Coordinates of C-alpha atoms in Angstrom, one line a residue:
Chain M
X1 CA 54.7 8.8 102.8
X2 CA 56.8 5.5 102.5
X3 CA 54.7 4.5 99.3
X4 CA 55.4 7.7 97.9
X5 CA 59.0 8.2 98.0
X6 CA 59.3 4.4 96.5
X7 CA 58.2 6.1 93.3
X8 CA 59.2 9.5 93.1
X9 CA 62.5 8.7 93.2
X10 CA 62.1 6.7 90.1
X11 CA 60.0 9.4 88.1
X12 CA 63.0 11.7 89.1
X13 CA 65.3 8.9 87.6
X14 CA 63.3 8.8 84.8
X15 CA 62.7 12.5 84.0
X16 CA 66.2 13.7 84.6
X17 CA 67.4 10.8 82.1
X18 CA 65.1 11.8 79.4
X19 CA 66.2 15.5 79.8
X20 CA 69.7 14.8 80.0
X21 CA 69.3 12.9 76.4
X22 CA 67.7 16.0 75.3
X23 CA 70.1 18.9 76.2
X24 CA 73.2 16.3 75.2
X25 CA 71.4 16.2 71.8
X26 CA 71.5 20.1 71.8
X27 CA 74.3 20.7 73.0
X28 CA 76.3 18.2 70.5
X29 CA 73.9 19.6 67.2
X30 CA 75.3 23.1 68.5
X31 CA 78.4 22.2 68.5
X32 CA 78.8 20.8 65.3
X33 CA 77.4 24.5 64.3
X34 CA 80.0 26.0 66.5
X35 CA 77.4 27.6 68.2
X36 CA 79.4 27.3 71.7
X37 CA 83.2 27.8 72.4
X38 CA 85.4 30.8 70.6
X39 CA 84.9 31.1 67.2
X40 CA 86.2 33.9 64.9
X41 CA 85.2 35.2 61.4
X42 CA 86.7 35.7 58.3
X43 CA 85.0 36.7 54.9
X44 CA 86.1 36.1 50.9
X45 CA 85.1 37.8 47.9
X46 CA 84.1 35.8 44.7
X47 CA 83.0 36.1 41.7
X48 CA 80.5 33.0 41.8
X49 CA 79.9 31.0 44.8
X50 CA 78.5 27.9 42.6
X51 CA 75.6 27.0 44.6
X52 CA 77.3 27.1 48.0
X53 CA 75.0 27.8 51.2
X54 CA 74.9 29.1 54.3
X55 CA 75.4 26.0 56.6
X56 CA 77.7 24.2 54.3
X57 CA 81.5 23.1 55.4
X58 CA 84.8 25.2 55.7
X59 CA 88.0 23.5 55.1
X60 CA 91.6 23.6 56.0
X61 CA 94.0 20.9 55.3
X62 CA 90.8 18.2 54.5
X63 CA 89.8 18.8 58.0
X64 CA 86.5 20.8 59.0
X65 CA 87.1 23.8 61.0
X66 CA 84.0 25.9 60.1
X67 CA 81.0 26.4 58.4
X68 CA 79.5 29.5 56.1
X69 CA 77.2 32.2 57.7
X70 CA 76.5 34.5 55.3
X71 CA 76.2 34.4 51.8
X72 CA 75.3 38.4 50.7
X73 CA 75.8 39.9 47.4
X74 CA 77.9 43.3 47.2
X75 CA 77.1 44.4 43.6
X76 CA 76.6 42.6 40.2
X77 CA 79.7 40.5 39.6
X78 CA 81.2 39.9 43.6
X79 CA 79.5 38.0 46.0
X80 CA 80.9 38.3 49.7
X81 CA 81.2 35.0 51.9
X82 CA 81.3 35.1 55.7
X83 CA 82.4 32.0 57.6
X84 CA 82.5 30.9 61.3
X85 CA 85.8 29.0 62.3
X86 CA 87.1 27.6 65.5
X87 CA 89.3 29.7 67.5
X88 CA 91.8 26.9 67.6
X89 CA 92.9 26.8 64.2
X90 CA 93.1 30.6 63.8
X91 CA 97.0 30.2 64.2
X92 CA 97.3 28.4 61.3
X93 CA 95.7 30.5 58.9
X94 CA 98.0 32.9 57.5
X95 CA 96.8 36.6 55.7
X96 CA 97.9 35.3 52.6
X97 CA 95.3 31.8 52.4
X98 CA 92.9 31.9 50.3
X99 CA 89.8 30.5 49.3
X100 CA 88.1 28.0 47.2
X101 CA 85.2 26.8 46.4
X102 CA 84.4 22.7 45.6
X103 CA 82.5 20.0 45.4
X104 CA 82.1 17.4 48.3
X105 CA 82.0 14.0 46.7
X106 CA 80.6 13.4 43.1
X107 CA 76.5 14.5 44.2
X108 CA 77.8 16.1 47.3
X109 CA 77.3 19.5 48.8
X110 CA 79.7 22.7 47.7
X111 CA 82.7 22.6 50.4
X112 CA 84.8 25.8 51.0
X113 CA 88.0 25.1 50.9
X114 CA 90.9 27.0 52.6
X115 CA 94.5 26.7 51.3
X116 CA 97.6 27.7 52.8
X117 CA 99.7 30.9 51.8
X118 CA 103.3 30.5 51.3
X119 CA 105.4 33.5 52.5
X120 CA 103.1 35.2 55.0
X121 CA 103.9 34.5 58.6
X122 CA 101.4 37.3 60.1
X123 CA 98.0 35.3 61.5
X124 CA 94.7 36.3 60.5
X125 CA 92.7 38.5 62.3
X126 CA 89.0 38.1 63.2
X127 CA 86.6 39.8 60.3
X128 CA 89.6 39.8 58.4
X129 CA 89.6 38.7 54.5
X130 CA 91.4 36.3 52.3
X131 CA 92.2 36.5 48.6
X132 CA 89.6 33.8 46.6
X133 CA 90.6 31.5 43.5
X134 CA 88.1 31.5 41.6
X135 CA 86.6 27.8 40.7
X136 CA 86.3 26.0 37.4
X137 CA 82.6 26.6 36.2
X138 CA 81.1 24.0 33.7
X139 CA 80.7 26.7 31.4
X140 CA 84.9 27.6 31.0
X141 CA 84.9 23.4 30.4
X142 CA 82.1 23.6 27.9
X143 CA 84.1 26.8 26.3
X144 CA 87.3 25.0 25.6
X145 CA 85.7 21.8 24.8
X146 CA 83.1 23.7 22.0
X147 CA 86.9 25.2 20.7
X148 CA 88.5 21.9 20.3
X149 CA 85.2 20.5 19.0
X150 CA 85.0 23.2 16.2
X151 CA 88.9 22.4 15.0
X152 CA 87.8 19.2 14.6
X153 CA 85.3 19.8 12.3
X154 CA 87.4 22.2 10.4
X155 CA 90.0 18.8 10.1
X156 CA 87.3 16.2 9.2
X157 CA 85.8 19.1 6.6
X158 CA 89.2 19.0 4.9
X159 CA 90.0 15.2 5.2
X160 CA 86.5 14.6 3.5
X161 CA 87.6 16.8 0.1
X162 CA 90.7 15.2 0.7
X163 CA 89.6 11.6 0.4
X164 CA 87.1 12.6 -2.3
X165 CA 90.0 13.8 -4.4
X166 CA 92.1 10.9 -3.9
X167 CA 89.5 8.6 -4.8
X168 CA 88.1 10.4 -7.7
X169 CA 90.6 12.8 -8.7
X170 CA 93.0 12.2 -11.8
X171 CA 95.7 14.1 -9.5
X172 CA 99.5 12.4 -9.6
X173 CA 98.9 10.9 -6.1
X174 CA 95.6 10.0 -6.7
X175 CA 96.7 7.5 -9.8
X176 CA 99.6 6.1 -7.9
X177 CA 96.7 5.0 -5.6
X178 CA 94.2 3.9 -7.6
X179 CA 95.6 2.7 -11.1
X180 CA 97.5 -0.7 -11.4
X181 CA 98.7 0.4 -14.3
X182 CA 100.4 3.3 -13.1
X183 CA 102.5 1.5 -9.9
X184 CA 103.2 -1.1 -12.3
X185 CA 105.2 1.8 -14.4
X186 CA 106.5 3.6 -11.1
X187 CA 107.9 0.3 -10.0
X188 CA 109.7 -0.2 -13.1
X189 CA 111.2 2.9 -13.4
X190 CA 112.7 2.6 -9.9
X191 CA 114.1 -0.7 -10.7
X192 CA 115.5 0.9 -13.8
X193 CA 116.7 4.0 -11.7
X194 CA 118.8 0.6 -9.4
X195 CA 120.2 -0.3 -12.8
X196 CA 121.6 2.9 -13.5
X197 CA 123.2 4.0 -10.4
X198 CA 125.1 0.6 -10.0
X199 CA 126.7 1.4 -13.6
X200 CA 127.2 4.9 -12.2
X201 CA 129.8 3.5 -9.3
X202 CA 131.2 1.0 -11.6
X203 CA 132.3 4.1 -13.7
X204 CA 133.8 5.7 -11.0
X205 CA 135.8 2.6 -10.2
X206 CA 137.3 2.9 -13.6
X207 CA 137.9 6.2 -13.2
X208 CA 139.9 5.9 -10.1
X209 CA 142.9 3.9 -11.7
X210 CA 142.7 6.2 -14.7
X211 CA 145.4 8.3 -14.3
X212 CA 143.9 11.7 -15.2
X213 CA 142.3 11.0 -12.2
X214 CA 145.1 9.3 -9.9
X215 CA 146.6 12.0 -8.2
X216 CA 143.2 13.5 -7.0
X217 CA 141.4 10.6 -5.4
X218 CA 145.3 10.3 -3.7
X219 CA 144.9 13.3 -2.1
X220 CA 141.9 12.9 -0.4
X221 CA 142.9 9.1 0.9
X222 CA 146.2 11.1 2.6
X223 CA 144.1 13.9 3.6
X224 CA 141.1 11.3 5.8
X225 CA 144.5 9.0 7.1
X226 CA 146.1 12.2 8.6
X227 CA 142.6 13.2 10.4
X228 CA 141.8 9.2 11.4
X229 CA 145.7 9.4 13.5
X230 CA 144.2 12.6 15.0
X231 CA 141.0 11.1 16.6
X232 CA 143.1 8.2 17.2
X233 CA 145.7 10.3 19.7
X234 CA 143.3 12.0 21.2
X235 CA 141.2 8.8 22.3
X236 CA 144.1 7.0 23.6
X237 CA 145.0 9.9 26.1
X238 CA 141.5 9.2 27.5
X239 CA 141.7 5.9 28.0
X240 CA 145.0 5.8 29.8
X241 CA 143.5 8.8 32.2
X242 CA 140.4 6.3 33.2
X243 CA 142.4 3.0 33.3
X244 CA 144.3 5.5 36.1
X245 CA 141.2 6.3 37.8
X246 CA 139.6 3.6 37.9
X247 CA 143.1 1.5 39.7
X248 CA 142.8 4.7 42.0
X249 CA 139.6 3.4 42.9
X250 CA 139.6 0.4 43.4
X251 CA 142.2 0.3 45.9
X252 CA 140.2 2.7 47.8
X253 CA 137.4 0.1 47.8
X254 CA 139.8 -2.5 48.7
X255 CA 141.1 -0.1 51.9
X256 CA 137.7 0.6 52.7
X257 CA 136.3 -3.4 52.6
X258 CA 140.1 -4.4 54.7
X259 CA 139.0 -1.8 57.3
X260 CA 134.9 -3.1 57.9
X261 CA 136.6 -6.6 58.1
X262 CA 138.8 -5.7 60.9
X263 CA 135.8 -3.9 62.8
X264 CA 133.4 -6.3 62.0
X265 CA 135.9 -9.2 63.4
X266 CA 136.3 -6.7 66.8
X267 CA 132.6 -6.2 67.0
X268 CA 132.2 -10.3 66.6
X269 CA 135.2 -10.8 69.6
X270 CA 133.5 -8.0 71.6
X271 CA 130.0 -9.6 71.6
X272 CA 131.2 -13.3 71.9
X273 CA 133.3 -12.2 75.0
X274 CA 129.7 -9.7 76.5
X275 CA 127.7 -13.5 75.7
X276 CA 130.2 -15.3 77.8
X277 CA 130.4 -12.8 80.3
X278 CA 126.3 -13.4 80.3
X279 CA 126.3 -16.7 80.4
X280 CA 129.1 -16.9 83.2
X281 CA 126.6 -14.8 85.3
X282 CA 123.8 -16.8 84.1
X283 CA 125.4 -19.8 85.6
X284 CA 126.5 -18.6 88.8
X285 CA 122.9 -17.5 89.5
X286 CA 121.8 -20.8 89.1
X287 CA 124.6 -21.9 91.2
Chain O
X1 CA 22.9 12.7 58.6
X2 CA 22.0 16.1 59.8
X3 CA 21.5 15.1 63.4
X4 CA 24.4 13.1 63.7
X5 CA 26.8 16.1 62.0
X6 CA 24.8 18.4 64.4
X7 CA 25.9 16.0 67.5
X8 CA 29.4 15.5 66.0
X9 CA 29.7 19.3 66.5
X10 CA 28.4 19.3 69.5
X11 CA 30.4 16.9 70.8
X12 CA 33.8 19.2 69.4
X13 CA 32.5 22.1 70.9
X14 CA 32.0 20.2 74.3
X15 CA 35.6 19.3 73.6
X16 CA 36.7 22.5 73.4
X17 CA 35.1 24.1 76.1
X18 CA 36.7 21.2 78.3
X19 CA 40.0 22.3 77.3
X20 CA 39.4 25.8 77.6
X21 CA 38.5 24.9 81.1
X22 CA 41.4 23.3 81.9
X23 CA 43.7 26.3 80.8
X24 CA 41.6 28.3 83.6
X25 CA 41.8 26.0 86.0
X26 CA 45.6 25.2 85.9
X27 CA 46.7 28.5 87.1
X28 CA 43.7 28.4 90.0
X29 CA 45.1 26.8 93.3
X30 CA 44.7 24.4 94.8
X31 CA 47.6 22.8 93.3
X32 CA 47.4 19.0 93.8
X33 CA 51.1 18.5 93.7
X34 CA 51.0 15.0 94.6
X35 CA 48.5 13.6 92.4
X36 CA 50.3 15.2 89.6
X37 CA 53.3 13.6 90.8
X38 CA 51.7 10.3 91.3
X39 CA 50.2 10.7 87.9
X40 CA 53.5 11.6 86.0
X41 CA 54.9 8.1 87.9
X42 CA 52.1 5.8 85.8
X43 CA 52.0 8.2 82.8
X44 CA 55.5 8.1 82.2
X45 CA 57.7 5.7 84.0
X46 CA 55.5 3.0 83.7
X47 CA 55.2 3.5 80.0
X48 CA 58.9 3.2 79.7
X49 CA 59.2 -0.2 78.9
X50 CA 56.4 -0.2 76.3
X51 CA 58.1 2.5 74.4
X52 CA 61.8 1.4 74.9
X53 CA 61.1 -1.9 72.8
X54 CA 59.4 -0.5 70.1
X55 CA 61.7 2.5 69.8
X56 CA 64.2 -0.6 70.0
X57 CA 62.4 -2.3 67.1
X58 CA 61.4 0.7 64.8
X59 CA 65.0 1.8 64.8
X60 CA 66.4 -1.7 63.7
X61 CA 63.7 -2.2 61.3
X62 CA 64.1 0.8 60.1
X63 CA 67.4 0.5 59.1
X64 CA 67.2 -3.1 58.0
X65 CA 64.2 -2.1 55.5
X66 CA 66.4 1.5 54.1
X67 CA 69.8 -0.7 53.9
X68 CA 68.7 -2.3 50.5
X69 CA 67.9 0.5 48.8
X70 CA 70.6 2.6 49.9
X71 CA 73.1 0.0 49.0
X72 CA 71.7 0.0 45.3
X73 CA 72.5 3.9 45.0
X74 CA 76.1 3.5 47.0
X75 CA 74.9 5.3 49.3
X76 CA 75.2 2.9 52.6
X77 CA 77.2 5.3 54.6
X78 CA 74.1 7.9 55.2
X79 CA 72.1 5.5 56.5
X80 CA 72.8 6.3 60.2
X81 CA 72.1 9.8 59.2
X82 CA 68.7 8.8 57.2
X83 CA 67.7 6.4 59.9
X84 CA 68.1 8.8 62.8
X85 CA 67.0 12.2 60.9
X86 CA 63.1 10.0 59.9
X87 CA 63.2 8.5 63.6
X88 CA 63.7 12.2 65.0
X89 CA 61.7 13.9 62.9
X90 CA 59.1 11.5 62.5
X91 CA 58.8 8.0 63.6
X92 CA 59.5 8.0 67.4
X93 CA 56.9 10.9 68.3
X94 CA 54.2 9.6 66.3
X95 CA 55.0 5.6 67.1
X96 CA 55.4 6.9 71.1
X97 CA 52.3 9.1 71.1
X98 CA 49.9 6.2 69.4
X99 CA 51.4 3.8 72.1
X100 CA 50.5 6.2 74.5
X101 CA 46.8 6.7 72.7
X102 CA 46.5 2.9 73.7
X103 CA 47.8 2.7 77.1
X104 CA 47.1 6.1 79.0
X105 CA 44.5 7.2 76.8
X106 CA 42.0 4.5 77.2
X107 CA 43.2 3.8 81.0
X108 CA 42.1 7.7 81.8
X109 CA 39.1 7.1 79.7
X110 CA 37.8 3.8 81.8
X111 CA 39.1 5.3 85.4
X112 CA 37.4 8.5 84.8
X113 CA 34.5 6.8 82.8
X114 CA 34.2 4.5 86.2
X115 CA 34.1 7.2 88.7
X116 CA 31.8 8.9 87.0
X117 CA 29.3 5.9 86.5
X118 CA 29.8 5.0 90.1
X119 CA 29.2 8.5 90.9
X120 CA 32.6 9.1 92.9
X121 CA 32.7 12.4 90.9
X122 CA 29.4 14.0 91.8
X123 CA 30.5 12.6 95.5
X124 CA 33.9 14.6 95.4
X125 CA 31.9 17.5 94.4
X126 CA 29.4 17.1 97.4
X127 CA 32.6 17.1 99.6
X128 CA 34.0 20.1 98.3
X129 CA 36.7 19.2 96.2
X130 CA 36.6 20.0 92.3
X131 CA 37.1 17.0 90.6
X132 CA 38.0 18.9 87.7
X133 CA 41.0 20.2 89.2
X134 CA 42.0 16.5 91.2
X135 CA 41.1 14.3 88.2
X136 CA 41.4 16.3 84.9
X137 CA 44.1 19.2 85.4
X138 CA 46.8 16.4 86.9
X139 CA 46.3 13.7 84.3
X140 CA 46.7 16.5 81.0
X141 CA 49.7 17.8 83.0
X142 CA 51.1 15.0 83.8
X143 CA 50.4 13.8 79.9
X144 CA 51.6 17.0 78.2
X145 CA 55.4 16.9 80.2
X146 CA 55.4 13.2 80.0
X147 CA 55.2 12.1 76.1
X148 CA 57.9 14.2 75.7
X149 CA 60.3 12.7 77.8
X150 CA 59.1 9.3 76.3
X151 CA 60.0 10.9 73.0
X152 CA 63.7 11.4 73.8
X153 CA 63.8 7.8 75.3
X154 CA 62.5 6.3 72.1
X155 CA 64.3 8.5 70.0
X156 CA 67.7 7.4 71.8
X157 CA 66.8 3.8 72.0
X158 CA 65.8 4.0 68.2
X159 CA 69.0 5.2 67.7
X160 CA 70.5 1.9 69.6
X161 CA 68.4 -0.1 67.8
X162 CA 69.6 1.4 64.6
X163 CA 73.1 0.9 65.4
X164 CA 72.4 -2.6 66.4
X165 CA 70.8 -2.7 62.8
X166 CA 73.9 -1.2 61.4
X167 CA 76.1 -4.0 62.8
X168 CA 74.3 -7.3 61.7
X169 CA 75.5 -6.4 58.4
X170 CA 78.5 -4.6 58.7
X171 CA 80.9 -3.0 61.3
X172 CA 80.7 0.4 62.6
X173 CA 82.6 1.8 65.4
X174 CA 80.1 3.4 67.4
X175 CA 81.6 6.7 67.9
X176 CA 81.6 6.7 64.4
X177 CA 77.9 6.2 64.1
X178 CA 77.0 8.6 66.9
X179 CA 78.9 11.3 64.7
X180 CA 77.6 10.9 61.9
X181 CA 74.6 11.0 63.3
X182 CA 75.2 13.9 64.8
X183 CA 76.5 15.6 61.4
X184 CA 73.1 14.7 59.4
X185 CA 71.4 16.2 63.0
X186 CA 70.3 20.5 62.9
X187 CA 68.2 22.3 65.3
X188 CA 65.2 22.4 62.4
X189 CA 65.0 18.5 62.7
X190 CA 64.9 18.3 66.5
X191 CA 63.1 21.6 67.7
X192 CA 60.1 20.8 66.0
X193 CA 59.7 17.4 66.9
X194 CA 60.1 18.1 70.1
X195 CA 57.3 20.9 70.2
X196 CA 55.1 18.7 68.5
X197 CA 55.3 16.1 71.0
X198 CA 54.0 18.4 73.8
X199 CA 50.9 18.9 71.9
X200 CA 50.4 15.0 71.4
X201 CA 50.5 14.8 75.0
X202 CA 48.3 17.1 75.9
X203 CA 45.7 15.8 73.4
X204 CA 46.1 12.2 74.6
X205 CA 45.3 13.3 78.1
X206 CA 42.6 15.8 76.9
X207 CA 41.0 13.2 74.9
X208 CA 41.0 10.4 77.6
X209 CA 39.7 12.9 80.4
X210 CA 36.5 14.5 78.0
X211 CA 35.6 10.8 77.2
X212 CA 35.8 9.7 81.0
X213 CA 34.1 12.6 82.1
X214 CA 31.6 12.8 79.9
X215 CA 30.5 9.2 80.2
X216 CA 27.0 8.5 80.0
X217 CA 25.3 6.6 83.0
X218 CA 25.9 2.5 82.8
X219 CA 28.6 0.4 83.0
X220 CA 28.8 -0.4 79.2
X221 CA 29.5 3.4 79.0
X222 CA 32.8 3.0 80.3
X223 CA 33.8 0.4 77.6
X224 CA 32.8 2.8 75.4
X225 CA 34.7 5.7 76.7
X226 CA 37.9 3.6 77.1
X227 CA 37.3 2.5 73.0
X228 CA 36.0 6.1 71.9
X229 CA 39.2 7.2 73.6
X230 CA 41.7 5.4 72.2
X231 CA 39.9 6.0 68.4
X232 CA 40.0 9.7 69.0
X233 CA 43.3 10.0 70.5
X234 CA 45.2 7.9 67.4
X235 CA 43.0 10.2 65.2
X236 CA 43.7 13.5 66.6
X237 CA 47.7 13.0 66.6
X238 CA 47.8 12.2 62.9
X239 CA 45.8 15.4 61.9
X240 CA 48.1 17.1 64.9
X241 CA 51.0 15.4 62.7
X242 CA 49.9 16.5 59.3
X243 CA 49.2 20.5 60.8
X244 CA 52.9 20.5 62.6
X245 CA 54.7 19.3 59.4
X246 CA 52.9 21.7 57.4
X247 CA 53.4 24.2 59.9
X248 CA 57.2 23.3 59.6
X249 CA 57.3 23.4 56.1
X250 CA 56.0 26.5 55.8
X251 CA 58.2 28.5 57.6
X252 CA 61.7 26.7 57.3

C-alpha cells in the first residue's frame, strides 16, 4: 500500500499538470476569440468587403476589441458584416461610428476598422448598426491613374507635331531657331531699334526747353511736387504716432524689469535667511 | 510472394480481431484499477523526462533552423507564431508518439513476449484470471490517456525551448512571446492534434500488446517482438499521421 501511494501521487502530479496546460491553452485561444466574457454585436453594411473574413480583427482607436462573425450577402451590390466586440468598450462607441475596411500591414490580413463619430453622445446598442465608408479599391486608383495617363498622351501627341514643325517647318519661330542667318538679322534690328529710341529721348530733351513746349512740361513738374508734399504729410503723422508708442513702451518694460528685480532680490534675502535658519538648526543638532 | 502477402494479412486481421477484443473487454468487469494505475505511472510519468528534452530541443532547433529564412523575407516577428503553430500541429505529437514507439512499445512487447514464452500467461489463465483483461486492457488504457498528456508536456516545453531559441539571437519579453503565440493559436490547430494523439496511443499500446502476446515459443521470440514492435508502432503513427491530416484537411 506504502509502495503504491509513493507513485500515485506523482502520476496525479503529472496528469493534473499536463491537463492544466491543456485547458489554459483553451481557455486563452477562446479568449482571444471572445468566446468567454460579455460580448455584444454590432453589424455594417458595405458595398465591397475586399477580401475580409470571418475571423479577422475589429478595430477601435488601433486597439483590438473584436473580431468578424459573419460575412452574409443581402442582395447584389451590399454585403452585411456582423462582428463580436468586448462588452467593455461598448461605451465608447457612439451611433454615429462607422466602419472601414483596411489592410493590416503591406501582405497583411483585411482589418475592420472602427472610427469615432463626432456629435453623437447616445452609446450603441447591441445588434445595432453603423454607417460604413466605403474603402479605396485598386480599381478607383487604376481609374484615375488610366485618366491622367490618357492626358498625357494627348500632351506628348501634340509636343511630337510640335517639335516636328519647329525642326522642319519654315514657320517664323521655327527660322529664328534654326537659321543663323536669320538671328543674325533679328539681332541687328534690335540693336538698331536701341539706336533709335536713344535719339527718340534726346528729342524730347530738346523739346523740353523749346518754348512751345515750356509751359506744359511745367505743369506737370508743379502738379507731381504738390502730390510728393501730400505723401510726405501724411507719413510724418505716422511716424511721430509710433516714436510715441514705442516710448510708451518701453517704460512699461522698464517698470515691469524694476519690479522682478525687487522680487527677485526679496526672494534671494528670503532664501539666504530659510538656509541660515537650516544651517543654525543643523548645527545645534550636532551640538 | 503469395504466401507471405497471405500471412501479412493474416497477421492484420489477427491485429484486428485483438483490438476488437479489447473494445469488449474494457467495459467487462473486473476492472483492474490498480494495474492501470500502476501502468499509467511507467507509461507516462516515467516517460516524462525522455519527452521533456526533446520537446526542449525540437522547439529550439526549430526556431534556430526557421530564423534564417524568415529573416530573409522580414518576416522574424512570426516566428514564435510559425514555431509553435508546426510544434502543435505537428512536431510534438508525432516526435512524442515515436519516442514512445521506442520506449513503451518495445518494453510491452518484450514483458508480454516474456510471460508468454515463460508461460506466466497460460498460468494466469489456469488460475482464473484473464490475462487479457490484467495485461492487455490496462497497458492500451493506460497508453491511449497517457501520450496525450505527454503531448501537452512536449508541446509546452517546445514552446520553452522556442523561446529560449528566440532569445539567443534577440530579446523578447516573454509575455510578449506567449501572446503572440497565442494570437497565431485557433481551436482548428489544437483540437485536432490533440485527437490525433489519442489514437497514437492507443496504437502504440495495441501494437506492443499483439506483438507480446502473440509471441511464438523461444526466447529469441521475445527479441523479436520487442524489434517487430517498435517497427510497427513508428510505422502505424505515420500512416495514422498522414489519414488525420487528410482527415483535417478535408473538412476544415
Amino acid at each position: 500500500m506504502e509502495k503504491q501511494s509513493g507513485y500515485t501521487w506523482k502520476l496525479g502530479m503529472f496528469v493534473t499538470i499536463g491537463l492544466l496546460l491543456f485547458i489554459m491553452a483553451i481557455y486563452f485561444i477562446g479568449k482571444q476569440k471572445n468566446l468567454f466574457g460579455s460580448t455584444f454585436h454590432i453589424t455594417s453594411q458595405f458595398k465591397t468587403v475586399s477580401g475580409l473574413e470571418v475571423g479577422n480583427n475589429v478595430r477601435f482607436s488601433g486597439i483590438n476589441i473584436g473580431t468578424v462573425e459573419e460575412i452574409r450577402l443581402i442582395n447584389d451590390s451590399s454585403v452585411v458584416v456582423s462582428m463580436v466586440i468586448k462588452d467593455e468598450v461598448r461605451k465608447f462607441i457612439k451611433t454615429d461610428a462607422r466602419a472601414a475596411i483596411g489592410s493590416d500591414g503591406l501582405m497583411g490580413d483585411k482589418v475592420l476598422t472602427i472610427t469615432p463619430g463626432v456629435k453623437s453622445t447616445k452609446v450603441i446598442e447591441n445588434n445595432g448598426a453603423i454607417a460604413s465608408i466605403n474603402g479605396i479599391e485598386m480599381n478607383d486608383i487604376m481609374k484615375s491613374v488610366k485618366k491622367s495617363v490618357d492626358n498625357v498622351g494627348v500632351i506628348s501627341e501634340e509636343l511630337a507635331v510640335f517639335s516636328q514643325s519647329m525642326n522642319n517647318g519654315n514657320g517664323a519661330l521655327a527660322r529664328l531657331v534654326r537659321d543663323d542667318k536669320m538671328a543674325n538679322s533679328v539681332s541687328n534690328t534690335l540693336s538698331n531699334l536701341e539706336s533709335g529710341t536713344k535719339g527718340f529721348s534726346e528729342n524730347m530733351e530738346a523739346a523740353k526747353s523749346n518754348f512751345l513746349f515750356r509751359g506744359y512740361f511745367k505743369k506737370k513738374e508743379k502738379e507731381k511736387e504738390k502730390q510728393q508734399e501730400e505723401i510726405k504729410d501724411k507719413k510724418e503723422e505716422k511716424k511721430e504716432k509710433a516714436a510715441k508708442e514705442k516710448e510708451e513702451k518701453e517704460k512699461e518694460k522698464q517698470e515691469k524689469l524694476e519690479k522682478e528685480k525687487q522680487e527677485k532680490l526679496e526672494k534671494e534675502k528670503q532664501e539666504k535667511a530659510k538656509e541660515e535658519d537650516a544651517k543654525k538648526v543643523q548645527s545645534d543638532k550636532t551640538k | 510472394m503469395i504466401l507471405s502477402l497471405k500471412n501479412t494479412f493474416a497477421e492484420i486481421g489477427d491485429a484486428t480481431l485483438f483490438a476488437k477484443r479489447f473494445f469488449k473487454e474494457v467495459f467487462i468487469p473486473p476492472y483492474e484499477t490498480k494495474e492501470f494505475l500502476k501502468q499509467c505511472y511507467y507509461i507516462g510519468y516515467k516517460s516524462f523526462p525522455l519527452v521533456a528534452i526533446t520537446g526542449f530541443i525540437m522547439g529550439l532547433v526549430l526556431t534556430l533552423q526557421s530564423r534564417p529564412t524568415l529573416v530573409e523575407f522580414g518576416a522574424e516577428s512570426w516566428l514564435p507564431g510559425m514555431v509553435a503553430l508546426s510544434l502543435i500541429r505537428e512536431i510534438a505529437p508525432v516526435i512524442t508518439a515515436l519516442i514512445c514507439a521506442g520506449k513503451i512499445s518495445s518494453g510491452i512487447g518484450a514483458e508480454l513476449g516474456s510471460m508468454k514464452v515463460t508461460e506466466q500467461i497460460d498460468a494466469m489463465e489456469v488460475s482464473a484470471i484473464n490475462p487479457y483483461n490484467y495485461l492487455v486492457v490496462t497497458r492500451i488504457l493506460a497508453c491511449t490517456l497517457m501520450v496525450p498528456i505527454l503531448v501537452f508536456f512536449a508541446d509546452a516545453i517546445g514552446i520553452i525551448g522556442g523561446y529560449v531559441g528566440i532569445n539567443i539571437h534577440g530579446d523578447v519579453n516573454f509575455y510578449r512571446y506567449l501572446s503572440q503565440i497565442i494570437q497565431s493559436l485557433e481551436f482548428l490547430d489544437v483540437i485536432p492534434a490533440t485527437i490525433k494523439t489519442f489514437f497514437f496511443g492507443f496504437f502504440i499500446g495495441m501494437i506492443g500488446c499483439y506483438k507480446g502476446f502473440t509471441a511464438a515459443n523461444g526466447t529469441e521470440s521475445v527479441g523479436r517482438a520487442a524489434n517487430s514492435a517498435v517497427v510497427t508502432a513508428s510505422l502505424t503513427i505515420f500512416i495514422i499521421d498522414m489519414v488525420a491530416v487528410q482527415i483535417t484537411d478535408l473538412f476544415f
